[in-house]
Coordinates of C-alpha atoms in Angstrom, one line a residue:
M1 CA 0.0 0.0 0.0
G2 CA 3.0 2.3 0.5
I3 CA 3.8 2.1 -3.2
T4 CA 0.1 2.8 -4.0
R5 CA 0.2 5.9 -1.8
L6 CA 3.5 7.0 -3.5
V7 CA 1.8 6.7 -6.9
A8 CA -1.1 8.8 -5.7
T9 CA 1.3 11.8 -5.1
R10 CA 1.5 12.1 -9.0
S11 CA -2.2 13.0 -9.1
T12 CA -3.2 16.3 -10.7
C13 CA -6.6 16.3 -9.1
K14 CA -7.4 19.3 -6.8
R15 CA -10.0 17.3 -4.7
R16 CA -8.5 13.9 -4.0
Q17 CA -5.2 12.2 -4.7
V18 CA -5.8 8.5 -5.6
G19 CA -3.3 5.9 -6.6
A20 CA -3.7 2.3 -7.8
I21 CA -1.4 -0.6 -8.7
L22 CA -2.0 -4.0 -10.3
V23 CA -0.1 -6.9 -8.9
K24 CA 0.1 -10.5 -10.0
N25 CA 2.5 -13.2 -8.6
K26 CA 4.1 -10.5 -6.4
R27 CA 5.0 -8.4 -9.4
I28 CA 3.7 -4.9 -10.2
L29 CA 2.0 -5.0 -13.6
A30 CA 0.9 -1.4 -13.9
T31 CA 0.4 1.8 -11.9
G32 CA -2.0 4.7 -12.2
Y33 CA -3.2 7.9 -10.5
N34 CA -6.1 10.2 -11.2
G35 CA -5.7 13.0 -13.6
A36 CA -6.4 14.4 -17.0
P37 CA -5.7 12.4 -20.2
S38 CA -2.2 12.6 -21.6
G39 CA -1.5 15.9 -23.3
L40 CA -4.6 17.7 -21.9
P41 CA -4.5 20.5 -19.4
H42 CA -4.6 19.4 -15.7
C43 CA -7.1 20.6 -13.2
L44 CA -4.3 22.0 -11.1
D45 CA -3.6 24.4 -14.0
I46 CA -7.1 25.3 -15.2
G47 CA -9.4 24.5 -12.2
C48 CA -11.8 21.8 -11.3
L49 CA -15.0 21.5 -13.2
R50 CA -16.6 19.5 -10.3
E51 CA -15.8 22.3 -7.8
Q52 CA -17.1 24.9 -10.2
E53 CA -20.4 23.0 -10.7
H54 CA -20.6 22.1 -6.9
I55 CA -20.8 18.3 -7.7
P56 CA -20.5 16.2 -4.5
S57 CA -18.0 13.4 -4.3
G58 CA -19.3 10.0 -5.5
E59 CA -21.8 11.6 -7.9
R60 CA -21.9 12.4 -11.7
H61 CA -18.5 10.8 -12.4
E62 CA -18.8 11.7 -16.1
L63 CA -18.5 15.4 -15.2
C64 CA -14.8 15.4 -14.7
R65 CA -11.9 16.0 -17.0
G66 CA -9.8 13.4 -15.2
L67 CA -9.5 9.6 -15.3
H68 CA -9.6 7.6 -12.1
A69 CA -6.5 5.9 -10.9
E70 CA -8.0 2.4 -11.5
Q71 CA -8.9 3.4 -15.0
N72 CA -5.4 4.7 -15.7
T73 CA -3.9 1.5 -14.3
I74 CA -6.0 -0.8 -16.5
I75 CA -5.3 1.4 -19.5
Q76 CA -1.6 1.5 -18.9
A77 CA -1.5 -2.3 -18.7
A78 CA -3.5 -2.5 -22.0
Y79 CA -1.3 0.1 -23.7
Y80 CA 1.8 -2.1 -23.0
G81 CA 0.0 -5.4 -23.7
T82 CA 0.0 -6.7 -20.2
S83 CA -2.8 -9.1 -19.2
V84 CA -4.4 -8.2 -15.8
K85 CA -6.6 -11.3 -15.7
G86 CA -6.3 -12.9 -12.2
S87 CA -4.5 -9.9 -10.7
T88 CA -5.1 -7.9 -7.5
I89 CA -5.6 -4.1 -7.6
Y90 CA -4.5 -2.1 -4.7
C91 CA -6.2 1.3 -4.4
T92 CA -5.9 4.2 -1.9
N93 CA -9.7 4.5 -2.2
L94 CA -12.6 2.0 -2.8
P95 CA -13.3 2.1 -6.5
C96 CA -16.3 4.0 -7.8
S97 CA -19.1 2.1 -9.7
I98 CA -17.5 2.9 -13.1
C99 CA -14.1 1.6 -12.0
M100 CA -15.8 -1.4 -10.3
K101 CA -17.4 -2.4 -13.7
M102 CA -14.0 -2.0 -15.5
I103 CA -12.3 -4.1 -12.8
I104 CA -14.8 -6.9 -13.2
N105 CA -14.6 -6.9 -17.0
A106 CA -10.8 -6.8 -16.9
G107 CA -10.7 -10.1 -15.0
I108 CA -9.2 -8.7 -11.8
N109 CA -9.9 -11.0 -8.9
K110 CA -9.3 -8.9 -5.8
I111 CA -9.4 -5.3 -4.6
V112 CA -7.5 -4.1 -1.6
Y113 CA -8.3 -0.6 -0.6
E114 CA -7.3 1.8 2.1
E115 CA -10.2 4.3 2.5
G116 CA -13.9 4.1 1.5
Y117 CA -15.7 6.1 -1.2
P118 CA -19.3 7.4 -1.2
D119 CA -20.7 5.5 -4.2
Y120 CA -23.6 3.2 -3.2
L121 CA -23.8 1.6 -6.7
S122 CA -20.2 0.5 -6.4
E123 CA -21.0 -1.5 -3.2
I124 CA -24.1 -3.1 -4.9
I125 CA -22.0 -4.1 -8.0
Q126 CA -19.2 -5.5 -5.9
K127 CA -21.6 -7.6 -3.8
E128 CA -23.1 -9.1 -7.0
S129 CA -19.7 -9.9 -8.4
K130 CA -17.2 -12.6 -7.5
I131 CA -14.4 -10.2 -6.7
K132 CA -12.8 -10.5 -3.3
I133 CA -12.6 -7.2 -1.5
Q134 CA -10.5 -6.3 1.5
Q135 CA -9.8 -3.1 3.4
Y136 CA -6.1 -2.7 4.0
Q137 CA -5.1 -3.1 7.6
P138 CA -1.5 -2.0 8.4
S139 CA 0.5 -4.5 10.3
K140 CA 1.2 -3.6 13.9
G141 CA 4.8 -3.4 15.0

């Protein structure tokens, strides 16, 4: 989870820094953080549409110029031809409903997340799927 948090520091989102990594057989397959698509202006530079429109967290995901960390991680793996089937995704936040659907269709088996996210549909979709989900608990000591 430490690596996932480090990846999140690359985020260009003004509201929330999120990181994700895909792991299989103890190897990192891909990483991602939330931000604008490659070559487009970042919210840090031009402002946040969601803030301007007063859109609450967890709602109207389509009204954002950025991609979520989970989306960028799956896209990065696809871009470089890396299969993610059977992998685990580590996320700083519980994936939203859009990301949850992508995770299911990508064949990812498990989600390990650090903090929750206010998207009730994500919880419903996860419960209907066969994906294992676990909240990260740091080891004591």
